């Protein structure tokens, strides 16, 4: 796949005048690694009911069921590797631009690709949180030997993931919003842009006169407000974008 020369020139022209670049990613960037999206044809929310598995009420009602579902997702995720799109963003982070990566993904593939600064809006599936003490720690046990897993204090832990009806971490939102407001160039990769507040960051960037590029094979609610909507797979487009940015 090649990016249209006109589009490549526009991105190159904007990048030349840019210092701060923001990437906002969603499940689509991990699709080519084999991670299911949420709302696509085989999306998780097509096959599972979010209200039974990803709400605080569901966890209170049946922590075992909720953990079995996360245990299954963790088993599926463990062998998966970052793809060309994750790697392209990790490469761009190593250049002279000031890069902020904001992700809605909980799969940890950006870090596995080598990204150091990653604002995880929705948490991380490899972290757990004590429901009593609130302590957060890594748990990489796959499959889990005891479900639900426990904290050293004796309480059970929950996935450190933001569920429907819960608030996001205020510090992370404020860092992400300020990165969007101060960005010169923003790339939105593989998100359906229907979940807030992530979906509003492109608007914040546009209002602050950033140049905004969307990469998604399908149209989304924000396709109409961005400067360029690139209908491409992340793994095809992102290596070209990394090349354009690095050639400057
Ligand atoms: P969605 O499943 O809603 O959207 C995935 C998007 O990726 C769609 O717009 C697809 O067209 C696009 N896509 C698919 N394959 C792609 C590819 N190869 N390259 C680029 N784009 C591709 O996922 P999100 O927008 O991430 O929340 O969903 C947002 C949140 O809703 C998730 O973080 C999750 C979910 O409930 C939590 O888990 C807390």
mmCIF file of C-alpha atoms in Angstrom, residues 1-226:
data_model
loop_
_atom_site.group_PDB
_atom_site.id
_atom_site.type_symbol
_atom_site.label_atom_id
_atom_site.label_comp_id
_atom_site.label_asym_id
_atom_site.label_seq_id
_atom_site.Cartn_x
_atom_site.Cartn_y
_atom_site.Cartn_z
ATOM 1 C CA UNK A 1 0.000 0.000 0.000
ATOM 2 C CA UNK A 2 1.249 3.454 -0.878
ATOM 3 C CA UNK A 3 0.012 6.711 0.506
ATOM 4 C CA UNK A 4 -1.204 9.035 -2.219
ATOM 5 C CA UNK A 5 1.613 11.485 -3.120
ATOM 6 C CA UNK A 6 -0.579 14.504 -2.370
ATOM 7 C CA UNK A 7 -1.402 13.190 1.059
ATOM 8 C CA UNK A 8 2.226 12.288 1.756
ATOM 9 C CA UNK A 9 3.294 15.816 0.753
ATOM 10 C CA UNK A 10 0.692 17.416 2.996
ATOM 11 C CA UNK A 11 1.761 15.321 5.982
ATOM 12 C CA UNK A 12 5.415 16.026 5.256
ATOM 13 C CA UNK A 13 4.726 19.751 4.964
ATOM 14 C CA UNK A 14 2.872 19.831 8.301
ATOM 15 C CA UNK A 15 5.453 17.620 10.005
ATOM 16 C CA UNK A 16 8.193 20.041 9.011
ATOM 17 C CA UNK A 17 6.477 22.725 11.077
ATOM 18 C CA UNK A 18 5.584 20.392 13.928
ATOM 19 C CA UNK A 19 7.278 19.778 17.236
ATOM 20 C CA UNK A 20 4.589 18.004 19.201
ATOM 21 C CA UNK A 21 2.934 14.922 17.806
ATOM 22 C CA UNK A 22 0.106 13.002 19.442
ATOM 23 C CA UNK A 23 -1.053 9.496 18.540
ATOM 24 C CA UNK A 24 -4.456 8.355 19.707
ATOM 25 C CA UNK A 25 -4.956 4.638 19.211
ATOM 26 C CA UNK A 26 -7.786 2.135 19.555
ATOM 27 C CA UNK A 27 -8.397 -1.571 19.095
ATOM 28 C CA UNK A 28 -7.908 -1.339 15.304
ATOM 29 C CA UNK A 29 -4.156 -0.823 15.675
ATOM 30 C CA UNK A 30 -3.882 -4.240 17.348
ATOM 31 C CA UNK A 31 -6.216 -5.999 14.888
ATOM 32 C CA UNK A 32 -3.333 -7.049 12.618
ATOM 33 C CA UNK A 33 -1.614 -8.599 15.660
ATOM 34 C CA UNK A 34 -4.649 -10.839 16.088
ATOM 35 C CA UNK A 35 -6.432 -8.920 18.852
ATOM 36 C CA UNK A 36 -10.205 -8.742 18.331
ATOM 37 C CA UNK A 37 -11.746 -5.277 18.155
ATOM 38 C CA UNK A 38 -14.897 -4.407 20.124
ATOM 39 C CA UNK A 39 -17.380 -3.259 17.491
ATOM 40 C CA UNK A 40 -16.267 -4.917 14.230
ATOM 41 C CA UNK A 41 -17.854 -8.014 12.647
ATOM 42 C CA UNK A 42 -16.117 -10.356 15.095
ATOM 43 C CA UNK A 43 -15.905 -7.672 17.763
ATOM 44 C CA UNK A 44 -16.011 -8.619 21.432
ATOM 45 C CA UNK A 45 -19.181 -6.582 22.044
ATOM 46 C CA UNK A 46 -20.906 -8.483 19.214
ATOM 47 C CA UNK A 47 -20.322 -11.802 20.967
ATOM 48 C CA UNK A 48 -20.384 -10.854 24.651
ATOM 49 C CA UNK A 49 -22.645 -8.594 26.681
ATOM 50 C CA UNK A 50 -20.571 -5.745 28.118
ATOM 51 C CA UNK A 51 -23.046 -5.316 30.987
ATOM 52 C CA UNK A 52 -22.355 -8.907 32.159
ATOM 53 C CA UNK A 53 -18.570 -8.628 31.942
ATOM 54 C CA UNK A 54 -17.292 -5.078 31.990
ATOM 55 C CA UNK A 55 -19.224 -3.156 34.646
ATOM 56 C CA UNK A 56 -18.663 -2.794 38.412
ATOM 57 C CA UNK A 57 -22.133 -4.332 38.951
ATOM 58 C CA UNK A 58 -21.198 -7.434 36.955
ATOM 59 C CA UNK A 59 -18.051 -7.863 39.064
ATOM 60 C CA UNK A 60 -19.975 -7.458 42.320
ATOM 61 C CA UNK A 61 -22.552 -9.999 41.157
ATOM 62 C CA UNK A 62 -20.160 -12.615 39.777
ATOM 63 C CA UNK A 63 -16.412 -11.913 40.097
ATOM 64 C CA UNK A 64 -15.624 -15.466 38.960
ATOM 65 C CA UNK A 65 -17.455 -15.052 35.635
ATOM 66 C CA UNK A 66 -15.811 -11.687 34.981
ATOM 67 C CA UNK A 67 -12.350 -13.088 35.790
ATOM 68 C CA UNK A 68 -12.908 -16.149 33.593
ATOM 69 C CA UNK A 69 -13.554 -13.822 30.677
ATOM 70 C CA UNK A 70 -10.431 -11.732 31.385
ATOM 71 C CA UNK A 71 -8.407 -14.929 31.915
ATOM 72 C CA UNK A 72 -9.514 -16.099 28.452
ATOM 73 C CA UNK A 73 -8.559 -12.751 26.888
ATOM 74 C CA UNK A 74 -5.175 -12.825 28.666
ATOM 75 C CA UNK A 75 -4.540 -16.359 27.363
ATOM 76 C CA UNK A 76 -5.352 -15.233 23.828
ATOM 77 C CA UNK A 77 -3.182 -12.118 24.144
ATOM 78 C CA UNK A 78 -0.054 -13.624 25.693
ATOM 79 C CA UNK A 79 1.540 -15.004 22.480
ATOM 80 C CA UNK A 80 0.614 -11.987 20.324
ATOM 81 C CA UNK A 81 3.263 -9.613 19.050
ATOM 82 C CA UNK A 82 3.190 -5.906 18.174
ATOM 83 C CA UNK A 83 2.724 -5.254 14.446
ATOM 84 C CA UNK A 84 4.239 -2.773 11.976
ATOM 85 C CA UNK A 85 1.953 0.019 13.184
ATOM 86 C CA UNK A 86 2.958 -0.332 16.861
ATOM 87 C CA UNK A 87 6.610 -0.464 15.781
ATOM 88 C CA UNK A 88 6.258 2.632 13.582
ATOM 89 C CA UNK A 89 4.949 4.666 16.521
ATOM 90 C CA UNK A 90 7.734 3.338 18.778
ATOM 91 C CA UNK A 91 10.271 4.400 16.111
ATOM 92 C CA UNK A 92 8.788 7.895 15.871
ATOM 93 C CA UNK A 93 9.051 8.229 19.671
ATOM 94 C CA UNK A 94 12.816 7.816 19.333
ATOM 95 C CA UNK A 95 13.129 10.795 16.950
ATOM 96 C CA UNK A 96 13.395 14.474 17.837
ATOM 97 C CA UNK A 97 9.642 15.082 17.995
ATOM 98 C CA UNK A 98 7.914 15.427 21.325
ATOM 99 C CA UNK A 99 5.616 12.410 21.129
ATOM 100 C CA UNK A 100 2.615 11.611 23.299
ATOM 101 C CA UNK A 101 0.908 8.295 22.767
ATOM 102 C CA UNK A 102 -2.633 8.048 24.101
ATOM 103 C CA UNK A 103 -4.193 4.613 23.856
ATOM 104 C CA UNK A 104 -7.574 3.147 24.674
ATOM 105 C CA UNK A 105 -6.056 -0.327 24.419
ATOM 106 C CA UNK A 106 -5.401 -2.476 27.453
ATOM 107 C CA UNK A 107 -3.306 -5.105 25.632
ATOM 108 C CA UNK A 108 0.161 -3.692 26.428
ATOM 109 C CA UNK A 109 1.343 -4.090 22.799
ATOM 110 C CA UNK A 110 2.587 -0.486 22.521
ATOM 111 C CA UNK A 111 4.972 -1.088 25.428
ATOM 112 C CA UNK A 112 5.988 -4.448 23.960
ATOM 113 C CA UNK A 113 6.866 -2.566 20.734
ATOM 114 C CA UNK A 114 9.162 -0.297 22.744
ATOM 115 C CA UNK A 115 7.056 2.791 23.424
ATOM 116 C CA UNK A 116 8.071 4.304 26.710
ATOM 117 C CA UNK A 117 5.542 7.089 27.204
ATOM 118 C CA UNK A 118 2.074 5.688 26.893
ATOM 119 C CA UNK A 119 -1.033 7.162 28.493
ATOM 120 C CA UNK A 120 -3.367 4.214 28.989
ATOM 121 C CA UNK A 121 -6.837 5.709 29.228
ATOM 122 C CA UNK A 122 -8.610 2.425 29.977
ATOM 123 C CA UNK A 123 -5.989 0.634 32.089
ATOM 124 C CA UNK A 124 -3.991 -2.490 31.337
ATOM 125 C CA UNK A 125 -5.114 -6.103 31.290
ATOM 126 C CA UNK A 126 -1.819 -7.232 32.893
ATOM 127 C CA UNK A 127 -2.415 -5.116 35.996
ATOM 128 C CA UNK A 128 -4.772 -5.975 38.847
ATOM 129 C CA UNK A 129 -6.135 -3.834 41.667
ATOM 130 C CA UNK A 130 -7.032 -4.863 45.214
ATOM 131 C CA UNK A 131 -10.724 -4.116 45.757
ATOM 132 C CA UNK A 132 -10.008 -3.316 49.396
ATOM 133 C CA UNK A 133 -6.691 -1.438 49.453
ATOM 134 C CA UNK A 134 -6.761 -0.082 45.890
ATOM 135 C CA UNK A 135 -3.152 -1.214 45.428
ATOM 136 C CA UNK A 136 -2.221 -1.833 41.778
ATOM 137 C CA UNK A 137 0.257 -4.517 40.772
ATOM 138 C CA UNK A 138 1.281 -6.564 37.757
ATOM 139 C CA UNK A 139 -0.053 -10.089 37.384
ATOM 140 C CA UNK A 140 1.210 -12.040 34.370
ATOM 141 C CA UNK A 141 -0.013 -15.479 35.467
ATOM 142 C CA UNK A 142 -1.600 -17.202 32.461
ATOM 143 C CA UNK A 143 -3.865 -19.036 32.929
ATOM 144 C CA UNK A 144 -4.708 -17.884 36.429
ATOM 145 C CA UNK A 145 -4.348 -20.681 38.987
ATOM 146 C CA UNK A 146 -7.008 -19.243 41.311
ATOM 147 C CA UNK A 147 -10.075 -17.362 40.115
ATOM 148 C CA UNK A 148 -10.724 -14.719 41.342
ATOM 149 C CA UNK A 149 -7.077 -13.977 42.165
ATOM 150 C CA UNK A 150 -6.278 -12.519 45.586
ATOM 151 C CA UNK A 151 -4.174 -9.731 47.072
ATOM 152 C CA UNK A 152 -1.649 -10.440 49.867
ATOM 153 C CA UNK A 153 -4.127 -8.778 52.247
ATOM 154 C CA UNK A 154 -6.645 -11.572 51.620
ATOM 155 C CA UNK A 155 -9.118 -9.520 49.530
ATOM 156 C CA UNK A 156 -9.759 -10.334 45.911
ATOM 157 C CA UNK A 157 -8.338 -8.225 43.102
ATOM 158 C CA UNK A 158 -10.051 -6.947 39.967
ATOM 159 C CA UNK A 159 -8.677 -6.223 36.504
ATOM 160 C CA UNK A 160 -7.143 -2.709 36.462
ATOM 161 C CA UNK A 161 -9.407 -1.698 33.621
ATOM 162 C CA UNK A 162 -11.938 1.111 33.342
ATOM 163 C CA UNK A 163 -15.372 -0.469 33.031
ATOM 164 C CA UNK A 164 -18.573 1.021 31.642
ATOM 165 C CA UNK A 165 -19.993 3.543 34.098
ATOM 166 C CA UNK A 166 -16.614 4.178 35.773
ATOM 167 C CA UNK A 167 -14.497 7.312 35.696
ATOM 168 C CA UNK A 168 -11.120 7.430 34.052
ATOM 169 C CA UNK A 169 -8.032 8.392 36.040
ATOM 170 C CA UNK A 170 -8.192 12.197 36.324
ATOM 171 C CA UNK A 171 -4.431 12.665 36.032
ATOM 172 C CA UNK A 172 -4.261 10.605 32.827
ATOM 173 C CA UNK A 173 -7.204 12.486 31.269
ATOM 174 C CA UNK A 174 -5.671 15.816 32.098
ATOM 175 C CA UNK A 175 -2.295 14.817 30.609
ATOM 176 C CA UNK A 176 -3.986 13.469 27.469
ATOM 177 C CA UNK A 177 -6.205 16.543 27.049
ATOM 178 C CA UNK A 178 -3.294 18.901 27.454
ATOM 179 C CA UNK A 179 -1.179 16.901 24.978
ATOM 180 C CA UNK A 180 -4.069 17.137 22.475
ATOM 181 C CA UNK A 181 -4.449 20.892 23.036
ATOM 182 C CA UNK A 182 -0.735 21.504 22.626
ATOM 183 C CA UNK A 183 -0.201 19.226 19.654
ATOM 184 C CA UNK A 184 0.853 20.407 16.206
ATOM 185 C CA UNK A 185 0.027 17.128 14.531
ATOM 186 C CA UNK A 186 -2.286 14.311 15.628
ATOM 187 C CA UNK A 187 -2.746 10.820 14.213
ATOM 188 C CA UNK A 188 -5.851 8.862 15.208
ATOM 189 C CA UNK A 189 -5.304 5.194 14.492
ATOM 190 C CA UNK A 190 -7.849 2.381 14.611
ATOM 191 C CA UNK A 191 -10.587 3.738 16.809
ATOM 192 C CA UNK A 192 -14.319 3.881 16.131
ATOM 193 C CA UNK A 193 -14.273 7.213 18.030
ATOM 194 C CA UNK A 194 -17.525 6.569 19.859
ATOM 195 C CA UNK A 195 -16.240 6.204 23.420
ATOM 196 C CA UNK A 196 -15.679 9.351 25.492
ATOM 197 C CA UNK A 197 -13.524 11.114 26.470
ATOM 198 C CA UNK A 198 -11.095 9.633 23.901
ATOM 199 C CA UNK A 199 -13.394 10.625 21.026
ATOM 200 C CA UNK A 200 -13.186 14.289 22.015
ATOM 201 C CA UNK A 201 -9.375 14.580 21.898
ATOM 202 C CA UNK A 202 -9.334 15.028 18.091
ATOM 203 C CA UNK A 203 -11.789 17.924 18.525
ATOM 204 C CA UNK A 204 -9.571 19.523 21.173
ATOM 205 C CA UNK A 205 -6.614 19.201 18.818
ATOM 206 C CA UNK A 206 -8.537 20.730 15.899
ATOM 207 C CA UNK A 207 -9.723 23.632 18.052
ATOM 208 C CA UNK A 208 -6.097 24.273 18.929
ATOM 209 C CA UNK A 209 -5.232 24.309 15.207
ATOM 210 C CA UNK A 210 -3.394 21.012 15.115
ATOM 211 C CA UNK A 211 -3.360 19.108 11.832
ATOM 212 C CA UNK A 212 -5.343 15.906 12.358
ATOM 213 C CA UNK A 213 -4.984 12.692 10.338
ATOM 214 C CA UNK A 214 -7.221 9.667 10.818
ATOM 215 C CA UNK A 215 -6.101 6.157 9.782
ATOM 216 C CA UNK A 216 -8.991 3.703 9.605
ATOM 217 C CA UNK A 217 -10.309 1.473 6.796
ATOM 218 C CA UNK A 218 -13.816 2.684 7.708
ATOM 219 C CA UNK A 219 -15.521 6.012 8.210
ATOM 220 C CA UNK A 220 -16.088 7.111 11.805
ATOM 221 C CA UNK A 221 -18.039 9.959 13.443
ATOM 222 C CA UNK A 222 -14.868 12.069 13.406
ATOM 223 C CA UNK A 223 -13.939 11.448 9.761
ATOM 224 C CA UNK A 224 -15.744 14.643 8.802
ATOM 225 C CA UNK A 225 -13.823 16.909 11.169
ATOM 226 C CA UNK A 226 -10.282 15.693 10.544
#
